[in-house]
Amino acid sequence: SIAGTILIIPRLRPHVASERAVQSGSGSDNDSDPVPIVLPRFSVLAADSETTSTIIRNESESATVEVYNISGDLRDAQTRRTVLQRSGMTRSGNDGGRIALRSVSRLTVPQRGAVEHVADNSRFSAKPGTSDRNKTTHSPLSLVPSLGGVMRRRRNGPLMISSVDVAVTPMMLRGVKYPNAHAVRVRLHAPCEADTDWLEFGLAQAASLLTPGPSDPSKRDGTQPSVDIVNVSVDGVPVRFESSAFAKQERNAMISLGPSLDQEIQSDWITWVRVHVGDQGGLVIVDYVVN
Amino acid sequence: DVLVPTFALPIGRLEVTVE
């Protein structure tokens, strides 16, 4: 038996969200026709037979979850299985399904003053004790809409990373200190509204940064460090990342890093990492171990 | 050698601490 939890978190684009809030009084057509998400499906490759069951639970304060069959027109009443209010749940079997979030605020709030009401909700629910709703906000899921509301910030400065804090901890196992093994924690605030949802960085061998140009590859072959990305999170939530090691022959030529790096430096890239930060920005923490 | 990240974006400040 294999069990897991899939968190589906709304993605709020700052500028789009604010535009929608302004339009909400006139009834945005986006709200009347939410975009469904196909439930992820899992399969055990080596199994002779398997049964998959998905429990869909709505923990969002500000949205209902509409559950649809895997196929069929969304506007067809036969396609929609059920609508989950907060704390409601339903089960989906082997055939899978689709779900869509529908904002509650837009349905229940009077048209006049809708913008203020939405903003107040998100602000209050982030502070315990200021609203009756907080009696049920123990789950991190229920905080997600609140965080999205608080973090709607538009960047009007340059696209850059304001600061990067790197903490290096030398590794010691069974009392023996490994000469070059170390753990690294990188903390930075990803810029919001960047051109891409991905934050990228490379790890290069420091020695070659100090001695650019042709070097002695034979000397380095036996000492190339390996990098293991342990965890990547944004605002405390683990996020998707990709890590690729470079073969020796392709290290120098593959990456175009833009104007921030000295193009004269011939680095020996060990690893290139891409972190899916979204466009909201947020505190990115990356932990990795170098051996 | 300590492997510290090199970012594709410009960085305002980089602070490295060895604990």
CSV table of N, CA, C and O in Angstrom, one decimal, chain A residues 157-246:
chain,number,residue,atom,x,y,z
A,157,GLY,N,11.8,47.9,-9.1
A,157,GLY,CA,13.3,48.1,-9.2
A,157,GLY,C,13.9,47.1,-10.2
A,157,GLY,O,13.2,46.5,-10.9
A,158,PRO,N,15.2,47.1,-10.3
A,158,PRO,CA,15.9,46.2,-11.2
A,158,PRO,C,15.7,44.8,-10.9
A,158,PRO,O,15.4,44.4,-9.8
A,159,LEU,N,15.7,44.0,-11.9
A,159,LEU,CA,15.6,42.5,-11.8
A,159,LEU,C,16.9,42.0,-11.2
A,159,LEU,O,17.9,41.8,-12.0
A,160,MET,N,16.9,41.7,-10.0
A,160,MET,CA,18.2,41.2,-9.4
A,160,MET,C,17.8,40.5,-8.1
A,160,MET,O,16.7,40.6,-7.5
A,161,ILE,N,18.8,39.8,-7.6
A,161,ILE,CA,18.7,39.1,-6.3
A,161,ILE,C,19.4,40.1,-5.3
A,161,ILE,O,20.6,40.4,-5.4
A,162,SER,N,18.6,40.6,-4.3
A,162,SER,CA,19.1,41.6,-3.5
A,162,SER,C,20.3,41.1,-2.6
A,162,SER,O,21.3,41.8,-2.4
A,163,SER,N,20.1,40.0,-2.0
A,163,SER,CA,21.2,39.4,-1.2
A,163,SER,C,21.2,37.9,-1.2
A,163,SER,O,20.1,37.3,-1.3
A,164,VAL,N,22.3,37.3,-1.0
A,164,VAL,CA,22.4,35.9,-0.9
A,164,VAL,C,23.3,35.6,0.4
A,164,VAL,O,24.4,36.1,0.5
A,165,ASP,N,22.7,34.8,1.3
A,165,ASP,CA,23.4,34.4,2.5
A,165,ASP,C,23.8,32.9,2.3
A,165,ASP,O,22.9,32.1,2.1
A,166,VAL,N,25.0,32.6,2.4
A,166,VAL,CA,25.5,31.2,2.3
A,166,VAL,C,26.1,30.8,3.6
A,166,VAL,O,27.1,31.4,4.1
A,167,ALA,N,25.6,29.7,4.2
A,167,ALA,CA,26.2,29.2,5.4
A,167,ALA,C,26.9,27.8,5.0
A,167,ALA,O,26.2,26.9,4.5
A,168,VAL,N,28.2,27.7,5.3
A,168,VAL,CA,28.9,26.5,5.0
A,168,VAL,C,29.2,25.7,6.3
A,168,VAL,O,29.8,26.3,7.2
A,169,THR,N,28.9,24.5,6.3
A,169,THR,CA,29.2,23.7,7.5
A,169,THR,C,30.1,22.5,7.1
A,169,THR,O,29.6,21.6,6.4
A,170,PRO,N,31.3,22.5,7.5
A,170,PRO,CA,32.2,21.4,7.2
A,170,PRO,C,31.6,20.1,7.8
A,170,PRO,O,31.1,20.1,8.9
A,171,MET,N,31.8,19.0,7.1
A,171,MET,CA,31.2,17.8,7.5
A,171,MET,C,32.2,17.0,8.4
A,171,MET,O,33.4,16.9,8.1
A,172,MET,N,31.6,16.3,9.4
A,172,MET,CA,32.5,15.4,10.2
A,172,MET,C,31.7,14.2,10.5
A,172,MET,O,30.5,14.2,10.9
A,173,LEU,N,32.3,13.0,10.2
A,173,LEU,CA,31.6,11.8,10.4
A,173,LEU,C,32.4,10.9,11.3
A,173,LEU,O,33.6,10.7,11.0
A,174,ARG,N,31.8,10.3,12.3
A,174,ARG,CA,32.5,9.5,13.3
A,174,ARG,C,33.8,10.1,13.7
A,174,ARG,O,34.8,9.5,13.9
A,175,GLY,N,33.7,11.4,14.0
A,175,GLY,CA,34.8,12.1,14.6
A,175,GLY,C,35.9,12.4,13.6
A,175,GLY,O,36.9,13.0,13.9
A,176,VAL,N,35.7,11.9,12.3
A,176,VAL,CA,36.8,12.2,11.3
A,176,VAL,C,36.3,13.3,10.4
A,176,VAL,O,35.2,13.3,9.9
A,177,LYS,N,37.1,14.3,10.3
A,177,LYS,CA,36.7,15.4,9.5
A,177,LYS,C,37.1,15.2,8.0
A,177,LYS,O,38.3,14.9,7.7
A,178,TYR,N,36.1,15.2,7.1
A,178,TYR,CA,36.4,15.0,5.7
A,178,TYR,C,36.9,16.3,5.1
A,178,TYR,O,36.4,17.3,5.3
A,179,PRO,N,38.0,16.1,4.4
A,179,PRO,CA,38.7,17.4,4.0
A,179,PRO,C,37.9,18.4,3.2
A,179,PRO,O,37.9,19.5,3.5
A,180,ASN,N,37.1,17.9,2.3
A,180,ASN,CA,36.4,18.8,1.4
A,180,ASN,C,34.9,18.7,1.5
A,180,ASN,O,34.1,19.4,0.8
A,181,ALA,N,34.4,17.8,2.3
A,181,ALA,CA,32.9,17.6,2.4
A,181,ALA,C,32.3,18.7,3.3
A,181,ALA,O,32.8,19.0,4.3
A,182,HIS,N,31.3,19.2,2.7
A,182,HIS,CA,30.6,20.3,3.5
A,182,HIS,C,29.1,20.4,3.1
A,182,HIS,O,28.8,20.1,1.9
A,183,ALA,N,28.4,20.9,4.0
A,183,ALA,CA,27.0,21.2,3.7
A,183,ALA,C,26.8,22.7,3.5
A,183,ALA,O,27.5,23.5,4.2
A,184,VAL,N,25.9,23.0,2.7
A,184,VAL,CA,25.7,24.5,2.4
A,184,VAL,C,24.2,24.8,2.4
A,184,VAL,O,23.4,24.0,1.9
A,185,ARG,N,23.9,25.8,3.1
A,185,ARG,CA,22.5,26.4,3.1
A,185,ARG,C,22.6,27.8,2.4
A,185,ARG,O,23.3,28.6,2.9
A,186,VAL,N,21.8,27.9,1.4
A,186,VAL,CA,21.7,29.2,0.6
A,186,VAL,C,20.4,29.8,0.9
A,186,VAL,O,19.4,29.1,0.7
A,187,ARG,N,20.4,31.0,1.3
A,187,ARG,CA,19.1,31.7,1.6
A,187,ARG,C,19.1,33.0,0.7
A,187,ARG,O,20.0,33.8,0.7
A,188,LEU,N,18.0,33.2,0.0
A,188,LEU,CA,17.9,34.4,-0.8
A,188,LEU,C,16.4,34.6,-1.1
A,188,LEU,O,15.6,33.7,-1.0
A,189,HIS,N,16.1,35.9,-1.3
A,189,HIS,CA,14.7,36.2,-1.8
A,189,HIS,C,14.7,36.2,-3.3
A,189,HIS,O,15.4,37.0,-3.9
A,190,ALA,N,13.9,35.3,-3.8
A,190,ALA,CA,13.8,35.3,-5.3
A,190,ALA,C,13.1,36.6,-5.7
A,190,ALA,O,12.1,37.0,-5.1
A,191,PRO,N,13.5,37.2,-6.8
A,191,PRO,CA,12.8,38.4,-7.2
A,191,PRO,C,11.4,38.0,-7.8
A,191,PRO,O,11.3,37.0,-8.4
A,192,CYS,N,10.4,38.8,-7.5
A,192,CYS,CA,9.1,38.5,-8.1
A,192,CYS,C,9.0,39.2,-9.5
A,192,CYS,O,9.7,40.1,-9.8
A,193,GLU,N,8.1,38.6,-10.2
A,193,GLU,CA,7.9,39.1,-11.6
A,193,GLU,C,9.1,39.1,-12.4
A,193,GLU,O,9.4,40.0,-13.2
A,194,ALA,N,9.9,38.0,-12.3
A,194,ALA,CA,11.0,37.8,-13.1
A,194,ALA,C,10.5,37.4,-14.5
A,194,ALA,O,9.3,37.1,-14.7
A,195,ASP,N,11.5,37.2,-15.4
A,195,ASP,CA,11.0,36.8,-16.8
A,195,ASP,C,10.7,35.3,-16.8
A,195,ASP,O,10.0,34.9,-17.7
A,196,THR,N,11.1,34.6,-15.8
A,196,THR,CA,10.9,33.2,-15.8
A,196,THR,C,10.4,32.8,-14.4
A,196,THR,O,10.7,33.5,-13.4
A,197,ASP,N,9.8,31.6,-14.3
A,197,ASP,CA,9.4,31.1,-13.1
A,197,ASP,C,10.5,30.3,-12.4
A,197,ASP,O,10.4,29.8,-11.3
A,198,TRP,N,11.6,30.2,-13.1
A,198,TRP,CA,12.7,29.4,-12.6
A,198,TRP,C,13.9,30.3,-12.1
A,198,TRP,O,14.2,31.2,-12.8
A,199,LEU,N,14.4,29.9,-11.0
A,199,LEU,CA,15.6,30.5,-10.5
A,199,LEU,C,16.8,29.5,-10.7
A,199,LEU,O,16.6,28.4,-10.4
A,200,GLU,N,17.8,30.0,-11.3
A,200,GLU,CA,18.9,29.1,-11.7
A,200,GLU,C,20.2,29.5,-11.1
A,200,GLU,O,20.5,30.7,-11.0
A,201,PHE,N,21.0,28.5,-10.8
A,201,PHE,CA,22.3,28.8,-10.4
A,201,PHE,C,23.2,27.6,-10.7
A,201,PHE,O,22.8,26.5,-10.9
A,202,GLY,N,24.5,27.9,-10.8
A,202,GLY,CA,25.5,26.8,-11.0
A,202,GLY,C,26.4,26.7,-9.9
A,202,GLY,O,26.6,27.7,-9.1
A,203,LEU,N,27.0,25.6,-9.8
A,203,LEU,CA,28.1,25.4,-8.8
A,203,LEU,C,29.4,25.0,-9.6
A,203,LEU,O,29.4,24.1,-10.4
A,204,ALA,N,30.4,25.8,-9.4
A,204,ALA,CA,31.6,25.7,-10.1
A,204,ALA,C,32.7,25.4,-9.2
A,204,ALA,O,32.7,25.9,-8.0
A,205,GLN,N,33.7,24.7,-9.7
A,205,GLN,CA,34.9,24.4,-8.8
A,205,GLN,C,35.6,25.7,-8.6
A,205,GLN,O,36.1,26.4,-9.5
A,206,ALA,N,35.8,26.0,-7.3
A,206,ALA,CA,36.4,27.3,-7.0
A,206,ALA,C,37.8,27.4,-7.5
A,206,ALA,O,38.3,28.5,-7.9
A,207,ALA,N,38.6,26.4,-7.5
A,207,ALA,CA,40.0,26.4,-7.8
A,207,ALA,C,40.2,27.0,-9.2
A,207,ALA,O,41.1,27.8,-9.5
A,208,SER,N,39.3,26.5,-10.1
A,208,SER,CA,39.5,26.9,-11.5
A,208,SER,C,39.0,28.4,-11.7
A,208,SER,O,39.4,29.0,-12.7
A,209,LEU,N,38.2,28.9,-10.8
A,209,LEU,CA,37.8,30.3,-10.9
A,209,LEU,C,39.1,31.2,-10.6
A,209,LEU,O,39.2,32.2,-11.1
A,210,LEU,N,39.9,30.6,-9.7
A,210,LEU,CA,41.1,31.4,-9.4
A,210,LEU,C,42.2,31.3,-10.4
A,210,LEU,O,43.0,32.1,-10.6
A,211,THR,N,42.2,30.2,-11.2
A,211,THR,CA,43.2,30.0,-12.2
A,211,THR,C,42.6,29.7,-13.5
A,211,THR,O,42.5,28.5,-13.9
A,212,PRO,N,42.0,30.7,-14.2
A,212,PRO,CA,41.4,30.5,-15.5
A,212,PRO,C,42.4,30.1,-16.5
A,212,PRO,O,43.6,30.2,-16.4
A,213,GLY,N,41.8,29.5,-17.6
A,213,GLY,CA,42.6,29.1,-18.7
A,213,GLY,C,42.9,27.6,-18.6
A,213,GLY,O,42.3,26.9,-17.8
A,214,PRO,N,43.7,27.1,-19.5
A,214,PRO,CA,44.0,25.7,-19.5
A,214,PRO,C,44.6,25.2,-18.2
A,214,PRO,O,45.4,25.9,-17.6
A,215,SER,N,44.0,24.2,-17.7
A,215,SER,CA,44.5,23.6,-16.5
A,215,SER,C,44.8,22.2,-16.7
A,215,SER,O,44.6,21.6,-17.7
A,216,ASP,N,45.2,21.6,-15.7
A,216,ASP,CA,45.7,20.2,-15.7
A,216,ASP,C,44.5,19.3,-15.4
A,216,ASP,O,44.2,19.1,-14.3
A,217,PRO,N,43.8,18.7,-16.4
A,217,PRO,CA,42.6,17.9,-16.2
A,217,PRO,C,42.9,16.7,-15.4
A,217,PRO,O,42.1,16.2,-14.6
A,218,SER,N,44.1,16.1,-15.6
A,218,SER,CA,44.4,14.8,-15.0
A,218,SER,C,44.5,15.0,-13.5
A,218,SER,O,44.1,14.1,-12.7
A,219,LYS,N,44.9,16.2,-13.1
A,219,LYS,CA,45.0,16.4,-11.7
A,219,LYS,C,43.6,16.5,-11.0
A,219,LYS,O,43.5,16.2,-9.9
A,220,ARG,N,42.7,17.0,-11.8
A,220,ARG,CA,41.4,17.2,-11.3
A,220,ARG,C,40.4,16.0,-11.3
A,220,ARG,O,39.4,15.9,-10.7
A,221,ASP,N,40.8,15.0,-12.2
A,221,ASP,CA,39.8,13.9,-12.4
A,221,ASP,C,39.5,13.2,-11.1
A,221,ASP,O,38.3,12.8,-10.9
A,222,GLY,N,40.5,13.0,-10.3
A,222,GLY,CA,40.2,12.2,-9.1
A,222,GLY,C,39.6,13.0,-8.0
A,222,GLY,O,39.1,12.4,-7.0
A,223,THR,N,39.5,14.3,-8.1
A,223,THR,CA,39.0,15.1,-7.0
A,223,THR,C,37.8,15.9,-7.3
A,223,THR,O,37.4,16.8,-6.6
A,224,GLN,N,37.1,15.5,-8.4
A,224,GLN,CA,35.9,16.3,-8.7
A,224,GLN,C,34.8,16.1,-7.6
A,224,GLN,O,34.5,14.9,-7.3
A,225,PRO,N,34.3,17.1,-7.0
A,225,PRO,CA,33.3,17.0,-6.0
A,225,PRO,C,32.0,16.5,-6.6
A,225,PRO,O,31.7,16.8,-7.7
A,226,SER,N,31.2,15.8,-5.8
A,226,SER,CA,29.9,15.5,-6.2
A,226,SER,C,28.9,16.4,-5.3
A,226,SER,O,29.2,16.7,-4.2
A,227,VAL,N,27.8,16.8,-5.9
A,227,VAL,CA,26.9,17.6,-5.2
A,227,VAL,C,25.5,16.9,-5.1
A,227,VAL,O,25.0,16.4,-6.1
A,228,ASP,N,25.0,16.9,-3.9
A,228,ASP,CA,23.7,16.3,-3.7
A,228,ASP,C,22.8,17.4,-3.1
A,228,ASP,O,23.0,17.9,-2.0
A,229,ILE,N,21.8,17.7,-3.9
A,229,ILE,CA,20.8,18.7,-3.5
A,229,ILE,C,19.8,18.0,-2.5
A,229,ILE,O,19.2,17.0,-2.8
A,230,VAL,N,19.8,18.5,-1.3
A,230,VAL,CA,19.0,17.8,-0.2
A,230,VAL,C,17.6,18.3,-0.2
A,230,VAL,O,16.6,17.5,-0.2
A,231,ASN,N,17.4,19.6,-0.3
A,231,ASN,CA,16.1,20.1,-0.2
A,231,ASN,C,16.0,21.6,-0.7
A,231,ASN,O,17.0,22.3,-0.6
A,232,VAL,N,14.9,21.9,-1.4
A,232,VAL,CA,14.7,23.3,-1.9
A,232,VAL,C,13.3,23.7,-1.4
A,232,VAL,O,12.4,23.0,-1.7
A,233,SER,N,13.2,24.8,-0.8
A,233,SER,CA,11.9,25.3,-0.4
A,233,SER,C,11.8,26.8,-0.7
A,233,SER,O,12.7,27.5,-0.8
A,234,VAL,N,10.5,27.2,-0.9
A,234,VAL,CA,10.2,28.6,-1.0
A,234,VAL,C,9.2,29.0,0.0
A,234,VAL,O,8.1,28.3,0.1
A,235,ASP,N,9.5,29.9,0.9
A,235,ASP,CA,8.6,30.2,2.0
A,235,ASP,C,8.2,29.0,2.8
A,235,ASP,O,7.1,28.8,3.2
A,236,GLY,N,9.2,28.1,3.0
A,236,GLY,CA,9.0,26.9,3.8
A,236,GLY,C,8.2,25.8,3.1
A,236,GLY,O,8.1,24.7,3.7
A,237,VAL,N,7.9,26.0,1.9
A,237,VAL,CA,7.2,24.9,1.1
A,237,VAL,C,8.1,24.3,0.1
A,237,VAL,O,8.7,25.0,-0.7
A,238,PRO,N,8.3,23.0,0.2
A,238,PRO,CA,9.2,22.3,-0.7
A,238,PRO,C,8.7,22.6,-2.2
A,238,PRO,O,7.6,22.5,-2.4
A,239,VAL,N,9.7,22.8,-3.0
A,239,VAL,CA,9.3,23.1,-4.4
A,239,VAL,C,10.1,22.2,-5.4
A,239,VAL,O,11.1,21.6,-5.0
A,240,ARG,N,9.6,22.2,-6.6
A,240,ARG,CA,10.3,21.4,-7.6
A,240,ARG,C,11.6,22.0,-8.0
A,240,ARG,O,11.8,23.2,-8.1
A,241,PHE,N,12.6,21.1,-8.2
A,241,PHE,CA,13.9,21.6,-8.7
A,241,PHE,C,14.5,20.5,-9.6
A,241,PHE,O,14.1,19.4,-9.6
A,242,GLU,N,15.4,21.0,-10.4
A,242,GLU,CA,16.1,20.1,-11.3
A,242,GLU,C,17.6,20.3,-11.1
A,242,GLU,O,18.0,21.5,-11.0
A,243,SER,N,18.3,19.3,-11.1
A,243,SER,CA,19.7,19.4,-10.9
A,243,SER,C,20.4,18.5,-11.9
A,243,SER,O,20.1,17.4,-12.1
A,244,SER,N,21.4,19.1,-12.6
A,244,SER,CA,22.0,18.3,-13.7
A,244,SER,C,23.5,18.5,-13.5
A,244,SER,O,24.1,19.6,-13.3
A,245,ALA,N,24.2,17.3,-13.5
A,245,ALA,CA,25.6,17.3,-13.4
A,245,ALA,C,26.2,17.5,-14.8
A,245,ALA,O,25.6,17.1,-15.8
A,246,PHE,N,27.4,18.1,-14.9
A,246,PHE,CA,28.0,18.3,-16.2
A,246,PHE,C,29.0,17.3,-16.5
A,246,PHE,O,29.9,17.0,-15.6
